[in-house]
Each structure stands twice: as structure tokens, then as C-alpha cells.
Amino acid sequence: MAFLRGPSSYLACEIMGGLLLDLTGKGMMDMDWFPLYNSLRVAAISTFITFFMGICAAYYIAKTPRLIKGVLDCILTLPMVLPPTVVGFFLLKTIGPLGPIGSRILEMYGFKMTMTWYSAIFATTIVAFPLMYRTVRGAFESFDETLLYSGQTLGLSNTFLFWRVIMPNCKQGILAGTVLAFARALGEYGATSMVTGYIPGRTATISTTVYQLWREGNDALAYKWVAINLVISFIVLIAVNMLESRYRQPKGTVKDVLTEEI
């Protein structure tokens, strides 16, 4: 993840901005591209964390009894239905300077966990996690377990079956969950603004920048950031559709699938 914090990522955002310049006019030349850089690195890191957390939670919860699954499902999905500002409030009370975790970290290591760019990672991870979890859990539940039983009769290990049989056959759901989590993290505002605020060049993201520009009455620049966000969203959705079309292939028989994976 070091490349996400380095100057090379900032340079990549500036290059992207230069490419957009030809499409949107020279008025974007003087823009500060830090919000784009910060939004992309926060969304990328939180999606990376959400990817593994979501797969792990979905895999084990999909196997639990119905009652336990229902309780755990409600708990893990709660951030998806709560207002983002409520999520941010709870997060602020937890990792803030006076919170149980934030005060301990401040006392032990001397740094605050709020009003920094990386505090947005906590907010976006919590908000994006339910999308990844729900999508992947649905993929695991629809998985044809005949493949699993057949693999076990062949003496294949559970680790092999998970990575070489289950994951490839659930890749559409995993891919969709990953992209949805990234898109949600990229556009998150409520919880992020609660824990990071808006500090130009330090914590500003696209969403907080749009709100700040609207407050200042700078609608022209706000429209440009909205346009950039729309372009990114379209690119993400087009990529999802292309990848889904590529992976939408007949699976064949149990023997064919296991033979291919082995």
C-alpha cells in the first residue's frame, strides 16, 4: 500500500486530470487535484480491507444455522441502513480523542485517529463492508456444493477447494461486491466528514470538496468535481459490465469443472 501514499499516486491523479482537461476545458488546469488523489487512495485501501473481511464473514456466516445467521446478518448489515452521519457519530465517539480507543491510542502513541486522511479509511470501510458482505454471501449460498463434495471424494484439501473451486465459481459475486464497495467508498460523505472534516491538502475528498464549494457559492468548480465523479462512476460500471460478460460462461458438468481446476 506504500504506492498509494507516495508522490507517484498524486502524479497519476494529475495525469488523469490532464486527460480530463481535453474533455472538459482549460478551466480545470488550475484545480487542486488532491481531493481526487485522496479519494482514490482512501477508497482503494478500504476496498482492500473490505475484500478480505467481506469474504471471510460471508463464507463462515453462510454456513451457520438460520437463527444465528439472521442475527449476525442484521448486525453486519446495519451500517448499510443507518444514516452515514449516525455511523460517523458512533465512530467519532469510539476513535475520537475522548473515545475509548482514540484516547488510548493518543496516550500510547501520541497521535489522533480523527481529522486525518487515514481516519476516512475507518469510515469508508464500515460503510462499504455490508455491500461486499451481502453480495459475496449470496454468491456463496448459490454455490453448487456438489462440486465441493465431489472434490472431497477425490481427496482434495479444503484450502485447495476454497481457492480453486469455490472462489472461481463465485467470482462474479465477489467481483460485483468489490466494485460496489469501491464505488461506495469513493462517494462516501456523511461518516467521512464526521471523522475527517474538510482540510484542503490534508483530508479533503471529492464529496467533502463538493459540499465545501457549494457552501462557498463556488458552483462552477463544484460542477467540475461532480463531472469527475460521474466519469469515474461510469468507468467503474462499464468495467463491471465488461468483466461480467467475460465471466458469464456455462460451467459444464461437475467432472468438467473439477478437471479444469485441478
PDB file of C-alpha atoms in Angstrom:
ATOM      1  CA  MET A   1       0.000   0.000   0.000  1.00  0.00           C
ATOM      2  CA  ALA A   2       3.017   2.283   0.055  1.00  0.00           C
ATOM      3  CA  PHE A   3       2.418   3.278  -3.550  1.00  0.00           C
ATOM      4  CA  LEU A   4      -0.949   4.702  -2.535  1.00  0.00           C
ATOM      5  CA  ARG A   5       0.706   7.150  -0.164  1.00  0.00           C
ATOM      6  CA  GLY A   6       3.612   8.127  -2.360  1.00  0.00           C
ATOM      7  CA  PRO A   7       4.019  11.028  -4.742  1.00  0.00           C
ATOM      8  CA  SER A   8       3.590   8.693  -7.709  1.00  0.00           C
ATOM      9  CA  SER A   9      -0.115   8.303  -6.928  1.00  0.00           C
ATOM     10  CA  TYR A  10      -0.529  12.059  -6.681  1.00  0.00           C
ATOM     11  CA  LEU A  11       1.243  12.352 -10.042  1.00  0.00           C
ATOM     12  CA  ALA A  12      -1.114   9.749 -11.517  1.00  0.00           C
ATOM     13  CA  CYS A  13      -4.083  11.831 -10.402  1.00  0.00           C
ATOM     14  CA  GLU A  14      -2.559  14.892 -12.005  1.00  0.00           C
ATOM     15  CA  ILE A  15      -2.099  12.949 -15.232  1.00  0.00           C
ATOM     16  CA  MET A  16      -5.731  11.822 -15.058  1.00  0.00           C
ATOM     17  CA  GLY A  17      -6.713  15.402 -14.524  1.00  0.00           C
ATOM     18  CA  GLY A  18      -4.707  16.370 -17.576  1.00  0.00           C
ATOM     19  CA  LEU A  19      -6.550  13.775 -19.641  1.00  0.00           C
ATOM     20  CA  LEU A  20      -9.861  15.124 -18.445  1.00  0.00           C
ATOM     21  CA  LEU A  21      -8.672  18.588 -19.352  1.00  0.00           C
ATOM     22  CA  ASP A  22      -9.099  17.869 -23.036  1.00  0.00           C
ATOM     23  CA  LEU A  23     -12.680  16.791 -22.451  1.00  0.00           C
ATOM     24  CA  THR A  24     -13.840  19.455 -20.066  1.00  0.00           C
ATOM     25  CA  GLY A  25     -11.910  22.577 -20.992  1.00  0.00           C
ATOM     26  CA  LYS A  26      -8.906  24.542 -19.802  1.00  0.00           C
ATOM     27  CA  GLY A  27     -10.765  25.735 -16.706  1.00  0.00           C
ATOM     28  CA  MET A  28      -9.622  22.580 -14.914  1.00  0.00           C
ATOM     29  CA  MET A  29      -5.936  23.321 -15.395  1.00  0.00           C
ATOM     30  CA  ASP A  30      -5.599  25.304 -12.173  1.00  0.00           C
ATOM     31  CA  MET A  31      -7.563  22.905  -9.988  1.00  0.00           C
ATOM     32  CA  ASP A  32      -6.041  21.327  -6.898  1.00  0.00           C
ATOM     33  CA  TRP A  33      -6.182  17.580  -7.591  1.00  0.00           C
ATOM     34  CA  PHE A  34      -5.575  16.494  -4.018  1.00  0.00           C
ATOM     35  CA  PRO A  35      -9.287  15.584  -3.412  1.00  0.00           C
ATOM     36  CA  LEU A  36      -9.141  13.113  -6.318  1.00  0.00           C
ATOM     37  CA  TYR A  37      -5.869  11.621  -5.107  1.00  0.00           C
ATOM     38  CA  ASN A  38      -7.126  11.373  -1.522  1.00  0.00           C
ATOM     39  CA  SER A  39     -10.487   9.869  -2.540  1.00  0.00           C
ATOM     40  CA  LEU A  40      -8.828   7.205  -4.686  1.00  0.00           C
ATOM     41  CA  ARG A  41      -6.285   6.143  -2.069  1.00  0.00           C
ATOM     42  CA  VAL A  42      -8.888   6.023   0.726  1.00  0.00           C
ATOM     43  CA  ALA A  43     -11.307   4.039  -1.468  1.00  0.00           C
ATOM     44  CA  ALA A  44      -8.534   1.662  -2.623  1.00  0.00           C
ATOM     45  CA  ILE A  45      -7.292   0.901   0.893  1.00  0.00           C
ATOM     46  CA  SER A  46     -10.770   0.458   2.365  1.00  0.00           C
ATOM     47  CA  THR A  47     -11.773  -1.782  -0.552  1.00  0.00           C
ATOM     48  CA  PHE A  48      -8.657  -3.899   0.028  1.00  0.00           C
ATOM     49  CA  ILE A  49      -9.616  -4.327   3.700  1.00  0.00           C
ATOM     50  CA  THR A  50     -13.286  -4.875   2.890  1.00  0.00           C
ATOM     51  CA  PHE A  51     -12.428  -7.510   0.275  1.00  0.00           C
ATOM     52  CA  PHE A  52     -10.880  -9.912   2.784  1.00  0.00           C
ATOM     53  CA  MET A  53     -13.218  -9.055   5.673  1.00  0.00           C
ATOM     54  CA  GLY A  54     -16.282  -9.487   3.485  1.00  0.00           C
ATOM     55  CA  ILE A  55     -15.199 -12.823   2.020  1.00  0.00           C
ATOM     56  CA  CYS A  56     -14.241 -14.190   5.446  1.00  0.00           C
ATOM     57  CA  ALA A  57     -17.502 -13.089   7.100  1.00  0.00           C
ATOM     58  CA  ALA A  58     -19.674 -14.232   4.186  1.00  0.00           C
ATOM     59  CA  TYR A  59     -18.013 -17.663   3.955  1.00  0.00           C
ATOM     60  CA  TYR A  60     -18.455 -18.577   7.605  1.00  0.00           C
ATOM     61  CA  ILE A  61     -21.836 -16.937   8.178  1.00  0.00           C
ATOM     62  CA  ALA A  62     -23.281 -18.657   5.097  1.00  0.00           C
ATOM     63  CA  LYS A  63     -22.648 -21.975   6.865  1.00  0.00           C
ATOM     64  CA  THR A  64     -24.220 -21.043  10.207  1.00  0.00           C
ATOM     65  CA  PRO A  65     -27.766 -22.062  11.301  1.00  0.00           C
ATOM     66  CA  ARG A  66     -30.579 -19.831  10.141  1.00  0.00           C
ATOM     67  CA  LEU A  67     -31.231 -18.132  13.515  1.00  0.00           C
ATOM     68  CA  ILE A  68     -27.586 -17.234  14.135  1.00  0.00           C
ATOM     69  CA  LYS A  69     -27.214 -16.164  10.525  1.00  0.00           C
ATOM     70  CA  GLY A  70     -30.181 -13.827  10.871  1.00  0.00           C
ATOM     71  CA  VAL A  71     -28.759 -12.151  13.975  1.00  0.00           C
ATOM     72  CA  LEU A  72     -25.252 -11.766  12.544  1.00  0.00           C
ATOM     73  CA  ASP A  73     -26.670 -10.601   9.239  1.00  0.00           C
ATOM     74  CA  CYS A  74     -28.607  -7.800  10.956  1.00  0.00           C
ATOM     75  CA  ILE A  75     -25.536  -6.666  12.888  1.00  0.00           C
ATOM     76  CA  LEU A  76     -23.198  -6.644   9.887  1.00  0.00           C
ATOM     77  CA  THR A  77     -25.721  -5.048   7.542  1.00  0.00           C
ATOM     78  CA  LEU A  78     -26.731  -2.307   9.967  1.00  0.00           C
ATOM     79  CA  PRO A  79     -24.281   0.318   8.594  1.00  0.00           C
ATOM     80  CA  MET A  80     -25.979  -0.008   5.194  1.00  0.00           C
ATOM     81  CA  VAL A  81     -29.356   1.186   6.502  1.00  0.00           C
ATOM     82  CA  LEU A  82     -28.181   3.640   9.144  1.00  0.00           C
ATOM     83  CA  PRO A  83     -27.670   7.272   8.083  1.00  0.00           C
ATOM     84  CA  PRO A  84     -23.946   7.754   7.374  1.00  0.00           C
ATOM     85  CA  THR A  85     -23.841  10.622   9.858  1.00  0.00           C
ATOM     86  CA  VAL A  86     -25.010   8.239  12.588  1.00  0.00           C
ATOM     87  CA  VAL A  87     -22.228   5.822  11.662  1.00  0.00           C
ATOM     88  CA  GLY A  88     -19.799   8.736  11.777  1.00  0.00           C
ATOM     89  CA  PHE A  89     -21.134   9.795  15.180  1.00  0.00           C
ATOM     90  CA  PHE A  90     -20.545   6.345  16.690  1.00  0.00           C
ATOM     91  CA  LEU A  91     -17.136   6.191  15.045  1.00  0.00           C
ATOM     92  CA  LEU A  92     -16.229   9.623  16.361  1.00  0.00           C
ATOM     93  CA  LYS A  93     -17.249   8.578  19.867  1.00  0.00           C
ATOM     94  CA  THR A  94     -15.065   5.475  19.539  1.00  0.00           C
ATOM     95  CA  ILE A  95     -11.856   6.674  17.914  1.00  0.00           C
ATOM     96  CA  GLY A  96     -12.087  10.358  18.830  1.00  0.00           C
ATOM     97  CA  PRO A  97      -9.617  11.881  21.316  1.00  0.00           C
ATOM     98  CA  LEU A  98     -12.111  11.227  24.142  1.00  0.00           C
ATOM     99  CA  GLY A  99     -13.288   7.818  22.869  1.00  0.00           C
ATOM    100  CA  PRO A 100     -12.234   4.515  24.427  1.00  0.00           C
ATOM    101  CA  ILE A 101      -9.943   3.562  21.541  1.00  0.00           C
ATOM    102  CA  GLY A 102      -8.898   7.019  20.370  1.00  0.00           C
ATOM    103  CA  SER A 103      -7.879   8.197  23.836  1.00  0.00           C
ATOM    104  CA  ARG A 104      -5.828   5.038  24.401  1.00  0.00           C
ATOM    105  CA  ILE A 105      -4.028   5.407  21.056  1.00  0.00           C
ATOM    106  CA  LEU A 106      -3.403   9.094  21.786  1.00  0.00           C
ATOM    107  CA  GLU A 107      -1.977   8.250  25.195  1.00  0.00           C
ATOM    108  CA  MET A 108       0.220   5.368  23.991  1.00  0.00           C
ATOM    109  CA  TYR A 109       1.442   6.654  20.614  1.00  0.00           C
ATOM    110  CA  GLY A 110       0.742  10.362  20.725  1.00  0.00           C
ATOM    111  CA  PHE A 111      -1.378  10.772  17.604  1.00  0.00           C
ATOM    112  CA  LYS A 112      -5.051  11.374  16.982  1.00  0.00           C
ATOM    113  CA  MET A 113      -7.126   8.965  14.936  1.00  0.00           C
ATOM    114  CA  THR A 114      -9.530  11.657  13.718  1.00  0.00           C
ATOM    115  CA  MET A 115      -9.156  14.663  11.431  1.00  0.00           C
ATOM    116  CA  THR A 116      -6.508  12.839   9.401  1.00  0.00           C
ATOM    117  CA  TRP A 117      -6.716  11.364   5.903  1.00  0.00           C
ATOM    118  CA  TYR A 118      -6.449   7.797   7.159  1.00  0.00           C
ATOM    119  CA  SER A 119      -9.357   8.226   9.577  1.00  0.00           C
ATOM    120  CA  ALA A 120     -11.539   8.249   6.453  1.00  0.00           C
ATOM    121  CA  ILE A 121     -10.467   4.636   5.896  1.00  0.00           C
ATOM    122  CA  PHE A 122     -12.332   3.569   9.049  1.00  0.00           C
ATOM    123  CA  ALA A 123     -15.488   5.354   7.931  1.00  0.00           C
ATOM    124  CA  THR A 124     -15.476   4.097   4.345  1.00  0.00           C
ATOM    125  CA  THR A 125     -14.631   0.536   5.389  1.00  0.00           C
ATOM    126  CA  ILE A 126     -17.598   0.367   7.775  1.00  0.00           C
ATOM    127  CA  VAL A 127     -19.990   1.862   5.232  1.00  0.00           C
ATOM    128  CA  ALA A 128     -18.776  -0.238   2.282  1.00  0.00           C
ATOM    129  CA  PHE A 129     -18.468  -3.544   4.156  1.00  0.00           C
ATOM    130  CA  PRO A 130     -22.198  -4.509   4.033  1.00  0.00           C
ATOM    131  CA  LEU A 131     -22.235  -4.258   0.222  1.00  0.00           C
ATOM    132  CA  MET A 132     -19.270  -6.612  -0.074  1.00  0.00           C
ATOM    133  CA  TYR A 133     -20.583  -8.989   2.577  1.00  0.00           C
ATOM    134  CA  ARG A 134     -24.137  -9.257   1.246  1.00  0.00           C
ATOM    135  CA  THR A 135     -23.078  -9.711  -2.362  1.00  0.00           C
ATOM    136  CA  VAL A 136     -20.454 -12.359  -1.617  1.00  0.00           C
ATOM    137  CA  ARG A 137     -22.697 -14.185   0.844  1.00  0.00           C
ATOM    138  CA  GLY A 138     -25.331 -14.525  -1.879  1.00  0.00           C
ATOM    139  CA  ALA A 139     -22.685 -15.943  -4.213  1.00  0.00           C
ATOM    140  CA  PHE A 140     -21.528 -18.477  -1.612  1.00  0.00           C
ATOM    141  CA  GLU A 141     -25.116 -19.548  -0.841  1.00  0.00           C
ATOM    142  CA  SER A 142     -25.854 -20.158  -4.517  1.00  0.00           C
ATOM    143  CA  PHE A 143     -22.661 -22.171  -4.983  1.00  0.00           C
ATOM    144  CA  ASP A 144     -23.314 -25.734  -6.138  1.00  0.00           C
ATOM    145  CA  GLU A 145     -21.976 -27.796  -3.223  1.00  0.00           C
ATOM    146  CA  THR A 146     -21.978 -30.899  -5.412  1.00  0.00           C
ATOM    147  CA  LEU A 147     -18.633 -29.629  -6.677  1.00  0.00           C
ATOM    148  CA  LEU A 148     -17.370 -29.475  -3.098  1.00  0.00           C
ATOM    149  CA  TYR A 149     -18.485 -32.981  -2.215  1.00  0.00           C
ATOM    150  CA  SER A 150     -17.054 -34.351  -5.433  1.00  0.00           C
ATOM    151  CA  GLY A 151     -13.719 -32.691  -4.717  1.00  0.00           C
ATOM    152  CA  GLN A 152     -13.644 -34.133  -1.212  1.00  0.00           C
ATOM    153  CA  THR A 153     -14.190 -37.630  -2.574  1.00  0.00           C
ATOM    154  CA  LEU A 154     -11.104 -37.065  -4.718  1.00  0.00           C
ATOM    155  CA  GLY A 155      -9.074 -36.260  -1.598  1.00  0.00           C
ATOM    156  CA  LEU A 156      -8.636 -32.561  -2.299  1.00  0.00           C
ATOM    157  CA  SER A 157      -7.916 -30.349   0.720  1.00  0.00           C
ATOM    158  CA  ASN A 158     -10.374 -27.714   1.945  1.00  0.00           C
ATOM    159  CA  THR A 159      -7.830 -24.985   1.187  1.00  0.00           C
ATOM    160  CA  PHE A 160      -7.486 -26.173  -2.392  1.00  0.00           C
ATOM    161  CA  LEU A 161     -11.240 -26.458  -2.814  1.00  0.00           C
ATOM    162  CA  PHE A 162     -11.781 -22.940  -1.465  1.00  0.00           C
ATOM    163  CA  TRP A 163      -9.221 -21.189  -3.662  1.00  0.00           C
ATOM    164  CA  ARG A 164      -9.504 -23.329  -6.789  1.00  0.00           C
ATOM    165  CA  VAL A 165     -13.169 -24.350  -6.823  1.00  0.00           C
ATOM    166  CA  ILE A 166     -15.327 -22.099  -4.624  1.00  0.00           C
ATOM    167  CA  MET A 167     -13.642 -18.765  -5.365  1.00  0.00           C
ATOM    168  CA  PRO A 168     -13.532 -19.169  -9.176  1.00  0.00           C
ATOM    169  CA  ASN A 169     -17.177 -20.259  -9.254  1.00  0.00           C
ATOM    170  CA  CYS A 170     -18.243 -17.303  -7.098  1.00  0.00           C
ATOM    171  CA  LYS A 171     -16.058 -14.752  -8.861  1.00  0.00           C
ATOM    172  CA  GLN A 172     -18.995 -12.844 -10.354  1.00  0.00           C
ATOM    173  CA  GLY A 173     -20.425 -12.086  -6.917  1.00  0.00           C
ATOM    174  CA  ILE A 174     -17.002 -11.326  -5.470  1.00  0.00           C
ATOM    175  CA  LEU A 175     -16.163  -9.004  -8.337  1.00  0.00           C
ATOM    176  CA  ALA A 176     -19.501  -7.226  -8.121  1.00  0.00           C
ATOM    177  CA  GLY A 177     -19.136  -6.824  -4.347  1.00  0.00           C
ATOM    178  CA  THR A 178     -15.624  -5.442  -4.708  1.00  0.00           C
ATOM    179  CA  VAL A 179     -16.609  -2.859  -7.281  1.00  0.00           C
ATOM    180  CA  LEU A 180     -19.706  -1.822  -5.350  1.00  0.00           C
ATOM    181  CA  ALA A 181     -17.624  -1.430  -2.191  1.00  0.00           C
ATOM    182  CA  PHE A 182     -15.079   0.703  -4.077  1.00  0.00           C
ATOM    183  CA  ALA A 183     -17.789   2.885  -5.581  1.00  0.00           C
ATOM    184  CA  ARG A 184     -19.469   3.307  -2.187  1.00  0.00           C
ATOM    185  CA  ALA A 185     -16.173   4.195  -0.521  1.00  0.00           C
ATOM    186  CA  LEU A 186     -15.315   6.654  -3.283  1.00  0.00           C
ATOM    187  CA  GLY A 187     -18.565   8.561  -2.903  1.00  0.00           C
ATOM    188  CA  GLU A 188     -18.963   8.354   0.867  1.00  0.00           C
ATOM    189  CA  TYR A 189     -19.610  11.674   2.563  1.00  0.00           C
ATOM    190  CA  GLY A 190     -21.541  11.581   5.846  1.00  0.00           C
ATOM    191  CA  ALA A 191     -19.369   9.349   8.027  1.00  0.00           C
ATOM    192  CA  THR A 192     -16.182  10.593   6.377  1.00  0.00           C
ATOM    193  CA  SER A 193     -16.938  14.244   7.047  1.00  0.00           C
ATOM    194  CA  MET A 194     -17.677  13.447  10.699  1.00  0.00           C
ATOM    195  CA  VAL A 195     -14.259  11.915  11.388  1.00  0.00           C
ATOM    196  CA  THR A 196     -12.022  13.780   8.926  1.00  0.00           C
ATOM    197  CA  GLY A 197     -13.663  17.148   8.402  1.00  0.00           C
ATOM    198  CA  TYR A 198     -12.516  19.222   5.454  1.00  0.00           C
ATOM    199  CA  ILE A 199      -8.884  20.354   5.429  1.00  0.00           C
ATOM    200  CA  PRO A 200      -7.603  21.335   1.941  1.00  0.00           C
ATOM    201  CA  GLY A 201      -4.485  19.391   1.019  1.00  0.00           C
ATOM    202  CA  ARG A 202      -4.830  17.040   4.004  1.00  0.00           C
ATOM    203  CA  THR A 203      -8.247  15.415   4.397  1.00  0.00           C
ATOM    204  CA  ALA A 204     -10.333  16.781   1.525  1.00  0.00           C
ATOM    205  CA  THR A 205     -12.115  14.211  -0.644  1.00  0.00           C
ATOM    206  CA  ILE A 206     -14.260  14.726  -3.720  1.00  0.00           C
ATOM    207  CA  SER A 207     -17.503  14.544  -1.753  1.00  0.00           C
ATOM    208  CA  THR A 208     -16.397  16.910   1.025  1.00  0.00           C
ATOM    209  CA  THR A 209     -14.925  19.272  -1.564  1.00  0.00           C
ATOM    210  CA  VAL A 210     -18.216  19.454  -3.461  1.00  0.00           C
ATOM    211  CA  TYR A 211     -20.064  20.297  -0.253  1.00  0.00           C
ATOM    212  CA  GLN A 212     -17.498  22.910   0.763  1.00  0.00           C
ATOM    213  CA  LEU A 213     -17.589  24.544  -2.677  1.00  0.00           C
ATOM    214  CA  TRP A 214     -21.385  24.644  -2.541  1.00  0.00           C
ATOM    215  CA  ARG A 215     -21.208  26.336   0.870  1.00  0.00           C
ATOM    216  CA  GLU A 216     -18.841  28.925  -0.570  1.00  0.00           C
ATOM    217  CA  GLY A 217     -21.115  29.507  -3.542  1.00  0.00           C
ATOM    218  CA  ASN A 218     -18.499  28.257  -6.000  1.00  0.00           C
ATOM    219  CA  ASP A 219     -20.916  26.210  -8.081  1.00  0.00           C
ATOM    220  CA  ALA A 220     -18.723  26.304 -11.192  1.00  0.00           C
ATOM    221  CA  LEU A 221     -15.895  24.405  -9.511  1.00  0.00           C
ATOM    222  CA  ALA A 222     -18.346  22.117  -7.710  1.00  0.00           C
ATOM    223  CA  TYR A 223     -19.827  21.114 -11.082  1.00  0.00           C
ATOM    224  CA  LYS A 224     -16.344  20.154 -12.313  1.00  0.00           C
ATOM    225  CA  TRP A 225     -15.803  17.832  -9.350  1.00  0.00           C
ATOM    226  CA  VAL A 226     -19.263  16.352  -9.895  1.00  0.00           C
ATOM    227  CA  ALA A 227     -18.333  15.734 -13.530  1.00  0.00           C
ATOM    228  CA  ILE A 228     -15.110  14.000 -12.470  1.00  0.00           C
ATOM    229  CA  ASN A 229     -17.034  11.799 -10.059  1.00  0.00           C
ATOM    230  CA  LEU A 230     -19.536  10.898 -12.762  1.00  0.00           C
ATOM    231  CA  VAL A 231     -16.746   9.954 -15.180  1.00  0.00           C
ATOM    232  CA  ILE A 232     -15.142   7.673 -12.590  1.00  0.00           C
ATOM    233  CA  SER A 233     -18.500   6.087 -11.765  1.00  0.00           C
ATOM    234  CA  PHE A 234     -19.228   5.402 -15.441  1.00  0.00           C
ATOM    235  CA  ILE A 235     -15.792   3.855 -15.907  1.00  0.00           C
ATOM    236  CA  VAL A 236     -16.340   1.581 -12.903  1.00  0.00           C
ATOM    237  CA  LEU A 237     -19.779   0.463 -14.093  1.00  0.00           C
ATOM    238  CA  ILE A 238     -18.574  -0.174 -17.640  1.00  0.00           C
ATOM    239  CA  ALA A 239     -15.693  -2.246 -16.258  1.00  0.00           C
ATOM    240  CA  VAL A 240     -18.127  -4.307 -14.173  1.00  0.00           C
ATOM    241  CA  ASN A 241     -20.369  -4.997 -17.155  1.00  0.00           C
ATOM    242  CA  MET A 242     -17.410  -5.989 -19.322  1.00  0.00           C
ATOM    243  CA  LEU A 243     -15.989  -8.336 -16.712  1.00  0.00           C
ATOM    244  CA  GLU A 244     -19.388  -9.900 -16.002  1.00  0.00           C
ATOM    245  CA  SER A 245     -19.867 -10.575 -19.697  1.00  0.00           C
ATOM    246  CA  ARG A 246     -16.425 -12.124 -19.890  1.00  0.00           C
ATOM    247  CA  TYR A 247     -17.017 -14.476 -16.959  1.00  0.00           C
ATOM    248  CA  ARG A 248     -20.585 -15.409 -17.893  1.00  0.00           C
ATOM    249  CA  GLN A 249     -19.815 -18.816 -19.365  1.00  0.00           C
ATOM    250  CA  PRO A 250     -21.512 -22.220 -18.975  1.00  0.00           C
ATOM    251  CA  LYS A 251     -19.930 -24.171 -16.099  1.00  0.00           C
ATOM    252  CA  GLY A 252     -20.380 -27.623 -17.565  1.00  0.00           C
ATOM    253  CA  THR A 253     -20.586 -30.791 -15.544  1.00  0.00           C
ATOM    254  CA  VAL A 254     -19.048 -31.411 -12.108  1.00  0.00           C
ATOM    255  CA  LYS A 255     -16.359 -33.520 -13.718  1.00  0.00           C
ATOM    256  CA  ASP A 256     -15.537 -30.819 -16.252  1.00  0.00           C
ATOM    257  CA  VAL A 257     -15.210 -28.112 -13.578  1.00  0.00           C
ATOM    258  CA  LEU A 258     -13.023 -30.151 -11.234  1.00  0.00           C
ATOM    259  CA  THR A 259     -10.868 -31.392 -14.080  1.00  0.00           C
ATOM    260  CA  GLU A 260     -10.350 -27.833 -15.277  1.00  0.00           C
ATOM    261  CA  GLU A 261      -9.444 -26.540 -11.807  1.00  0.00           C
ATOM    262  CA  ILE A 262      -7.124 -29.434 -10.985  1.00  0.00           C
TER     263      ILE A 262
END
